[in-house]
Amino acid sequence: MRLILARVQASRGEYASAIEHCQAILNAGIKDQAFLADVHTQLGSIYLATEETEKARSHLLEALRNNAEQEDAYYWLGVVSEQENDSERAFEYLKKTIEINPDHADALNTLAYFYSQHGLNLDEALSMIQRALEQDPQNGAYVDTLGWIYYKMGRIDEALSTLQQAMQFMPANAEVREHLGDVYLDRGQIQEAINEWEKALELDPGNVSLRLKLEDHQNGK
């Protein structure tokens, strides 16, 4: 019950309460290793959300010490590794998640997106995101990944229509709007690109690279 409560509270952003429930479980002296792995994985994902990456990594590795087949621990370690600019390790962790569970939609999406960000394995990335979308066709993040892969493949018209669809699902998502702006720029629609970047910056005012990109094109560079 505590673990269920922790998951619900984490989904609401109530991280302190979620951590308390998980710690109470760990302090209870439970011996079930698979269950402990689930608890450590939940803690790892929470600490990742609060940007405490060292704590996140520690709990996720502890999860794997309790259960080497804990697929979500590998998944979150992949996310942590990419944030730390260790892309090769991120790829390996995410591949391990998919090896354990070939239908892990979040891992399929995340690995596909990471590949697209690095301009790698785009055909494989396209196949993976299509598999994720078969499970959840209205997931805006997945649709965004598909659109971004199309963009990286040079399939600009498909990228535009797909990212416009993603924006319908997630109109307040800065990343989708930035991606859409990049596609408009590639099409020579400078003002449309600027409009999307301005909206993205309103949603994510701390995004320095986006701000610089916007300023460059506002100044006609």
PDB file of C-alpha atoms in Angstrom:
ATOM      1  CA  MET A   1       0.000   0.000   0.000  1.00  0.00           C
ATOM      2  CA  ARG A   2       2.831   2.403   0.819  1.00  0.00           C
ATOM      3  CA  LEU A   3       4.445   1.762  -2.557  1.00  0.00           C
ATOM      4  CA  ILE A   4       1.154   2.426  -4.332  1.00  0.00           C
ATOM      5  CA  LEU A   5       0.773   5.674  -2.393  1.00  0.00           C
ATOM      6  CA  ALA A   6       4.336   6.644  -3.269  1.00  0.00           C
ATOM      7  CA  ARG A   7       3.636   6.109  -6.964  1.00  0.00           C
ATOM      8  CA  VAL A   8       0.456   8.182  -6.817  1.00  0.00           C
ATOM      9  CA  GLN A   9       2.157  10.997  -4.923  1.00  0.00           C
ATOM     10  CA  ALA A  10       5.148  10.983  -7.263  1.00  0.00           C
ATOM     11  CA  SER A  11       2.807  11.285 -10.247  1.00  0.00           C
ATOM     12  CA  ARG A  12       1.338  14.390  -8.583  1.00  0.00           C
ATOM     13  CA  GLY A  13       4.745  15.900  -7.874  1.00  0.00           C
ATOM     14  CA  GLU A  14       4.429  15.275  -4.124  1.00  0.00           C
ATOM     15  CA  TYR A  15       7.983  13.982  -3.971  1.00  0.00           C
ATOM     16  CA  ALA A  16       8.752  14.473  -0.281  1.00  0.00           C
ATOM     17  CA  SER A  17       5.758  12.395   0.790  1.00  0.00           C
ATOM     18  CA  ALA A  18       6.541   9.737  -1.798  1.00  0.00           C
ATOM     19  CA  ILE A  19      10.108   9.468  -0.513  1.00  0.00           C
ATOM     20  CA  GLU A  20       8.850   9.108   3.058  1.00  0.00           C
ATOM     21  CA  HIS A  21       6.652   6.158   2.093  1.00  0.00           C
ATOM     22  CA  CYS A  22       9.517   4.441   0.264  1.00  0.00           C
ATOM     23  CA  GLN A  23      11.938   4.975   3.130  1.00  0.00           C
ATOM     24  CA  ALA A  24       9.389   3.577   5.577  1.00  0.00           C
ATOM     25  CA  ILE A  25       9.246   0.409   3.487  1.00  0.00           C
ATOM     26  CA  LEU A  26      13.050   0.116   3.422  1.00  0.00           C
ATOM     27  CA  ASN A  27      13.187   0.634   7.188  1.00  0.00           C
ATOM     28  CA  ALA A  28      10.659  -2.129   7.805  1.00  0.00           C
ATOM     29  CA  GLY A  29      13.205  -4.909   7.276  1.00  0.00           C
ATOM     30  CA  ILE A  30      11.418  -6.527   4.337  1.00  0.00           C
ATOM     31  CA  LYS A  31      13.391  -9.413   2.783  1.00  0.00           C
ATOM     32  CA  ASP A  32      11.574  -9.818  -0.510  1.00  0.00           C
ATOM     33  CA  GLN A  33      14.301  -8.809  -2.967  1.00  0.00           C
ATOM     34  CA  ALA A  34      12.034  -8.305  -5.971  1.00  0.00           C
ATOM     35  CA  PHE A  35       9.810  -5.997  -3.938  1.00  0.00           C
ATOM     36  CA  LEU A  36      12.812  -4.093  -2.589  1.00  0.00           C
ATOM     37  CA  ALA A  37      14.011  -3.655  -6.155  1.00  0.00           C
ATOM     38  CA  ASP A  38      10.671  -2.043  -7.013  1.00  0.00           C
ATOM     39  CA  VAL A  39      10.981   0.328  -4.058  1.00  0.00           C
ATOM     40  CA  HIS A  40      14.529   1.355  -4.938  1.00  0.00           C
ATOM     41  CA  THR A  41      13.459   1.874  -8.554  1.00  0.00           C
ATOM     42  CA  GLN A  42      10.632   4.124  -7.426  1.00  0.00           C
ATOM     43  CA  LEU A  43      13.035   6.120  -5.266  1.00  0.00           C
ATOM     44  CA  GLY A  44      15.471   6.377  -8.155  1.00  0.00           C
ATOM     45  CA  SER A  45      12.808   7.791 -10.456  1.00  0.00           C
ATOM     46  CA  ILE A  46      11.750  10.305  -7.799  1.00  0.00           C
ATOM     47  CA  TYR A  47      15.294  11.517  -7.198  1.00  0.00           C
ATOM     48  CA  LEU A  48      15.739  11.846 -10.943  1.00  0.00           C
ATOM     49  CA  ALA A  49      12.633  14.051 -11.045  1.00  0.00           C
ATOM     50  CA  THR A  50      14.088  16.214  -8.262  1.00  0.00           C
ATOM     51  CA  GLU A  51      17.400  16.410 -10.159  1.00  0.00           C
ATOM     52  CA  GLU A  52      19.341  14.529  -7.470  1.00  0.00           C
ATOM     53  CA  THR A  53      21.117  12.295  -9.936  1.00  0.00           C
ATOM     54  CA  GLU A  54      23.629  10.746  -7.553  1.00  0.00           C
ATOM     55  CA  LYS A  55      20.871   9.555  -5.236  1.00  0.00           C
ATOM     56  CA  ALA A  56      18.901   8.382  -8.261  1.00  0.00           C
ATOM     57  CA  ARG A  57      21.810   6.336  -9.582  1.00  0.00           C
ATOM     58  CA  SER A  58      22.514   4.851  -6.137  1.00  0.00           C
ATOM     59  CA  HIS A  59      18.959   3.597  -5.670  1.00  0.00           C
ATOM     60  CA  LEU A  60      18.679   2.297  -9.225  1.00  0.00           C
ATOM     61  CA  LEU A  61      21.889   0.308  -8.898  1.00  0.00           C
ATOM     62  CA  GLU A  62      20.644  -1.032  -5.575  1.00  0.00           C
ATOM     63  CA  ALA A  63      17.459  -2.098  -7.337  1.00  0.00           C
ATOM     64  CA  LEU A  64      19.526  -4.161  -9.766  1.00  0.00           C
ATOM     65  CA  ARG A  65      21.495  -5.727  -6.934  1.00  0.00           C
ATOM     66  CA  ASN A  66      18.173  -6.981  -5.587  1.00  0.00           C
ATOM     67  CA  ASN A  67      16.755  -7.972  -8.967  1.00  0.00           C
ATOM     68  CA  ALA A  68      18.934  -8.045 -12.086  1.00  0.00           C
ATOM     69  CA  GLU A  69      15.792  -8.200 -14.260  1.00  0.00           C
ATOM     70  CA  GLN A  70      14.196  -4.994 -12.945  1.00  0.00           C
ATOM     71  CA  GLU A  71      13.443  -3.447 -16.315  1.00  0.00           C
ATOM     72  CA  ASP A  72      12.490   0.010 -15.052  1.00  0.00           C
ATOM     73  CA  ALA A  73      15.752   0.337 -13.124  1.00  0.00           C
ATOM     74  CA  TYR A  74      17.631  -0.105 -16.407  1.00  0.00           C
ATOM     75  CA  TYR A  75      15.266   2.367 -18.051  1.00  0.00           C
ATOM     76  CA  TRP A  76      15.854   5.123 -15.505  1.00  0.00           C
ATOM     77  CA  LEU A  77      19.596   4.460 -15.490  1.00  0.00           C
ATOM     78  CA  GLY A  78      19.485   5.071 -19.230  1.00  0.00           C
ATOM     79  CA  VAL A  79      17.816   8.420 -18.646  1.00  0.00           C
ATOM     80  CA  VAL A  80      20.337   9.343 -15.934  1.00  0.00           C
ATOM     81  CA  SER A  81      23.254   8.379 -18.170  1.00  0.00           C
ATOM     82  CA  GLU A  82      22.029  10.515 -21.061  1.00  0.00           C
ATOM     83  CA  GLN A  83      21.623  13.476 -18.726  1.00  0.00           C
ATOM     84  CA  GLU A  84      25.236  12.954 -17.694  1.00  0.00           C
ATOM     85  CA  ASN A  85      26.288  12.950 -21.387  1.00  0.00           C
ATOM     86  CA  ASP A  86      27.215   9.266 -21.265  1.00  0.00           C
ATOM     87  CA  SER A  87      25.270   8.305 -24.361  1.00  0.00           C
ATOM     88  CA  GLU A  88      26.859   4.912 -24.933  1.00  0.00           C
ATOM     89  CA  ARG A  89      25.934   3.757 -21.458  1.00  0.00           C
ATOM     90  CA  ALA A  90      22.453   5.234 -21.885  1.00  0.00           C
ATOM     91  CA  PHE A  91      21.978   3.206 -25.059  1.00  0.00           C
ATOM     92  CA  GLU A  92      23.103   0.019 -23.337  1.00  0.00           C
ATOM     93  CA  TYR A  93      20.784   0.466 -20.366  1.00  0.00           C
ATOM     94  CA  LEU A  94      17.803   1.174 -22.612  1.00  0.00           C
ATOM     95  CA  LYS A  95      18.633  -1.780 -24.850  1.00  0.00           C
ATOM     96  CA  LYS A  96      18.676  -3.955 -21.737  1.00  0.00           C
ATOM     97  CA  THR A  97      15.208  -2.714 -20.793  1.00  0.00           C
ATOM     98  CA  ILE A  98      13.909  -3.643 -24.232  1.00  0.00           C
ATOM     99  CA  GLU A  99      15.698  -6.998 -24.098  1.00  0.00           C
ATOM    100  CA  ILE A 100      13.837  -7.813 -20.877  1.00  0.00           C
ATOM    101  CA  ASN A 101      10.556  -6.376 -22.125  1.00  0.00           C
ATOM    102  CA  PRO A 102      10.332  -5.841 -25.908  1.00  0.00           C
ATOM    103  CA  ASP A 103       7.046  -3.966 -25.430  1.00  0.00           C
ATOM    104  CA  HIS A 104       8.403  -1.381 -22.957  1.00  0.00           C
ATOM    105  CA  ALA A 105       6.928   1.619 -24.769  1.00  0.00           C
ATOM    106  CA  ASP A 106       8.758   4.297 -22.772  1.00  0.00           C
ATOM    107  CA  ALA A 107      12.118   2.629 -23.402  1.00  0.00           C
ATOM    108  CA  LEU A 108      11.342   2.267 -27.108  1.00  0.00           C
ATOM    109  CA  ASN A 109      10.427   5.954 -27.273  1.00  0.00           C
ATOM    110  CA  THR A 110      13.383   7.154 -25.226  1.00  0.00           C
ATOM    111  CA  LEU A 111      16.008   5.158 -27.089  1.00  0.00           C
ATOM    112  CA  ALA A 112      14.484   6.231 -30.418  1.00  0.00           C
ATOM    113  CA  TYR A 113      14.585   9.856 -29.327  1.00  0.00           C
ATOM    114  CA  PHE A 114      18.171   9.630 -28.059  1.00  0.00           C
ATOM    115  CA  TYR A 115      19.212   8.069 -31.359  1.00  0.00           C
ATOM    116  CA  SER A 116      17.523  10.883 -33.262  1.00  0.00           C
ATOM    117  CA  GLN A 117      19.183  13.531 -31.104  1.00  0.00           C
ATOM    118  CA  HIS A 118      22.559  12.054 -31.998  1.00  0.00           C
ATOM    119  CA  GLY A 119      21.642  11.412 -35.638  1.00  0.00           C
ATOM    120  CA  LEU A 120      22.236   7.678 -35.195  1.00  0.00           C
ATOM    121  CA  ASN A 121      20.394   4.543 -36.339  1.00  0.00           C
ATOM    122  CA  LEU A 122      17.450   6.517 -37.684  1.00  0.00           C
ATOM    123  CA  ASP A 123      15.796   3.575 -39.425  1.00  0.00           C
ATOM    124  CA  GLU A 124      15.957   1.580 -36.197  1.00  0.00           C
ATOM    125  CA  ALA A 125      14.688   4.593 -34.263  1.00  0.00           C
ATOM    126  CA  LEU A 126      11.721   4.897 -36.630  1.00  0.00           C
ATOM    127  CA  SER A 127      10.859   1.229 -36.140  1.00  0.00           C
ATOM    128  CA  MET A 128      11.038   1.555 -32.363  1.00  0.00           C
ATOM    129  CA  ILE A 129       8.832   4.628 -32.113  1.00  0.00           C
ATOM    130  CA  GLN A 130       6.278   3.029 -34.403  1.00  0.00           C
ATOM    131  CA  ARG A 131       6.162   0.048 -32.012  1.00  0.00           C
ATOM    132  CA  ALA A 132       5.636   2.421 -29.082  1.00  0.00           C
ATOM    133  CA  LEU A 133       2.863   4.255 -30.918  1.00  0.00           C
ATOM    134  CA  GLU A 134       1.078   1.000 -31.674  1.00  0.00           C
ATOM    135  CA  GLN A 135       0.602   0.705 -27.911  1.00  0.00           C
ATOM    136  CA  ASP A 136      -0.286   4.359 -27.239  1.00  0.00           C
ATOM    137  CA  PRO A 137      -1.119   6.248 -30.450  1.00  0.00           C
ATOM    138  CA  GLN A 138      -2.265   9.405 -28.649  1.00  0.00           C
ATOM    139  CA  ASN A 139       0.845   9.823 -26.520  1.00  0.00           C
ATOM    140  CA  GLY A 140       2.082  13.302 -27.398  1.00  0.00           C
ATOM    141  CA  ALA A 141       5.678  12.571 -26.395  1.00  0.00           C
ATOM    142  CA  TYR A 142       5.777   9.564 -28.697  1.00  0.00           C
ATOM    143  CA  VAL A 143       4.270  11.556 -31.561  1.00  0.00           C
ATOM    144  CA  ASP A 144       6.876  14.268 -30.978  1.00  0.00           C
ATOM    145  CA  THR A 145       9.644  11.670 -31.208  1.00  0.00           C
ATOM    146  CA  LEU A 146       8.216  10.396 -34.492  1.00  0.00           C
ATOM    147  CA  GLY A 147       8.120  13.912 -35.887  1.00  0.00           C
ATOM    148  CA  TRP A 148      11.676  14.596 -34.788  1.00  0.00           C
ATOM    149  CA  ILE A 149      12.918  11.392 -36.409  1.00  0.00           C
ATOM    150  CA  TYR A 150      11.216  12.404 -39.658  1.00  0.00           C
ATOM    151  CA  TYR A 151      12.979  15.771 -39.380  1.00  0.00           C
ATOM    152  CA  LYS A 152      16.351  14.119 -38.858  1.00  0.00           C
ATOM    153  CA  MET A 153      15.679  11.869 -41.858  1.00  0.00           C
ATOM    154  CA  GLY A 154      14.965  14.890 -44.035  1.00  0.00           C
ATOM    155  CA  ARG A 155      11.286  13.987 -44.385  1.00  0.00           C
ATOM    156  CA  ILE A 156      10.258  17.557 -43.654  1.00  0.00           C
ATOM    157  CA  ASP A 157       6.613  17.522 -44.729  1.00  0.00           C
ATOM    158  CA  GLU A 158       5.954  14.427 -42.614  1.00  0.00           C
ATOM    159  CA  ALA A 159       7.836  16.031 -39.740  1.00  0.00           C
ATOM    160  CA  LEU A 160       5.648  19.136 -39.949  1.00  0.00           C
ATOM    161  CA  SER A 161       2.321  17.314 -39.947  1.00  0.00           C
ATOM    162  CA  THR A 162       3.438  14.938 -37.196  1.00  0.00           C
ATOM    163  CA  LEU A 163       4.742  17.698 -34.917  1.00  0.00           C
ATOM    164  CA  GLN A 164       1.563  19.696 -35.479  1.00  0.00           C
ATOM    165  CA  GLN A 165      -0.293  16.625 -34.265  1.00  0.00           C
ATOM    166  CA  ALA A 166       2.018  16.348 -31.250  1.00  0.00           C
ATOM    167  CA  MET A 167       1.270  19.974 -30.408  1.00  0.00           C
ATOM    168  CA  GLN A 168      -2.447  19.190 -30.374  1.00  0.00           C
ATOM    169  CA  PHE A 169      -1.743  16.600 -27.695  1.00  0.00           C
ATOM    170  CA  MET A 170       0.725  18.772 -25.750  1.00  0.00           C
ATOM    171  CA  PRO A 171       0.157  22.475 -26.546  1.00  0.00           C
ATOM    172  CA  ALA A 172       2.021  23.584 -23.422  1.00  0.00           C
ATOM    173  CA  ASN A 173       5.162  21.541 -24.092  1.00  0.00           C
ATOM    174  CA  ALA A 174       8.201  23.706 -24.851  1.00  0.00           C
ATOM    175  CA  GLU A 175      10.152  20.949 -26.579  1.00  0.00           C
ATOM    176  CA  VAL A 176       7.398  20.193 -29.070  1.00  0.00           C
ATOM    177  CA  ARG A 177       7.090  23.873 -29.926  1.00  0.00           C
ATOM    178  CA  GLU A 178      10.851  24.213 -30.344  1.00  0.00           C
ATOM    179  CA  HIS A 179      10.899  21.191 -32.640  1.00  0.00           C
ATOM    180  CA  LEU A 180       8.046  22.651 -34.662  1.00  0.00           C
ATOM    181  CA  GLY A 181       9.937  25.919 -34.937  1.00  0.00           C
ATOM    182  CA  ASP A 182      13.005  24.086 -36.220  1.00  0.00           C
ATOM    183  CA  VAL A 183      10.915  22.426 -38.919  1.00  0.00           C
ATOM    184  CA  TYR A 184       9.425  25.764 -39.952  1.00  0.00           C
ATOM    185  CA  LEU A 185      12.951  27.163 -40.193  1.00  0.00           C
ATOM    186  CA  ASP A 186      13.981  24.308 -42.465  1.00  0.00           C
ATOM    187  CA  ARG A 187      11.005  25.117 -44.694  1.00  0.00           C
ATOM    188  CA  GLY A 188      12.072  28.775 -44.894  1.00  0.00           C
ATOM    189  CA  GLN A 189       9.105  29.941 -42.803  1.00  0.00           C
ATOM    190  CA  ILE A 190      11.168  32.186 -40.552  1.00  0.00           C
ATOM    191  CA  GLN A 191       8.362  34.096 -38.843  1.00  0.00           C
ATOM    192  CA  GLU A 192       6.470  30.899 -38.059  1.00  0.00           C
ATOM    193  CA  ALA A 193       9.656  29.476 -36.566  1.00  0.00           C
ATOM    194  CA  ILE A 194      10.169  32.575 -34.426  1.00  0.00           C
ATOM    195  CA  ASN A 195       6.568  32.434 -33.235  1.00  0.00           C
ATOM    196  CA  GLU A 196       6.966  28.838 -32.062  1.00  0.00           C
ATOM    197  CA  TRP A 197      10.312  29.521 -30.382  1.00  0.00           C
ATOM    198  CA  GLU A 198       8.847  32.517 -28.556  1.00  0.00           C
ATOM    199  CA  LYS A 199       6.018  30.354 -27.226  1.00  0.00           C
ATOM    200  CA  ALA A 200       8.528  27.654 -26.269  1.00  0.00           C
ATOM    201  CA  LEU A 201      10.644  30.177 -24.377  1.00  0.00           C
ATOM    202  CA  GLU A 202       7.603  31.401 -22.473  1.00  0.00           C
ATOM    203  CA  LEU A 203       7.087  27.812 -21.343  1.00  0.00           C
ATOM    204  CA  ASP A 204      10.789  27.193 -20.629  1.00  0.00           C
ATOM    205  CA  PRO A 205      12.387  30.573 -19.818  1.00  0.00           C
ATOM    206  CA  GLY A 206      15.591  28.968 -18.531  1.00  0.00           C
ATOM    207  CA  ASN A 207      16.437  27.366 -21.880  1.00  0.00           C
ATOM    208  CA  VAL A 208      19.604  29.261 -22.803  1.00  0.00           C
ATOM    209  CA  SER A 209      20.242  27.560 -26.161  1.00  0.00           C
ATOM    210  CA  LEU A 210      16.679  28.275 -27.278  1.00  0.00           C
ATOM    211  CA  ARG A 211      16.971  31.902 -26.212  1.00  0.00           C
ATOM    212  CA  LEU A 212      20.188  32.334 -28.216  1.00  0.00           C
ATOM    213  CA  LYS A 213      18.647  30.658 -31.261  1.00  0.00           C
ATOM    214  CA  LEU A 214      15.631  32.922 -31.061  1.00  0.00           C
ATOM    215  CA  GLU A 215      17.751  36.057 -30.662  1.00  0.00           C
ATOM    216  CA  ASP A 216      19.920  35.097 -33.636  1.00  0.00           C
ATOM    217  CA  HIS A 217      16.951  34.755 -35.959  1.00  0.00           C
ATOM    218  CA  GLN A 218      15.154  37.790 -34.590  1.00  0.00           C
ATOM    219  CA  ASN A 219      18.289  39.743 -35.489  1.00  0.00           C
ATOM    220  CA  GLY A 220      18.285  38.275 -38.992  1.00  0.00           C
ATOM    221  CA  LYS A 221      21.322  36.012 -38.608  1.00  0.00           C
TER     222      LYS A 221
END
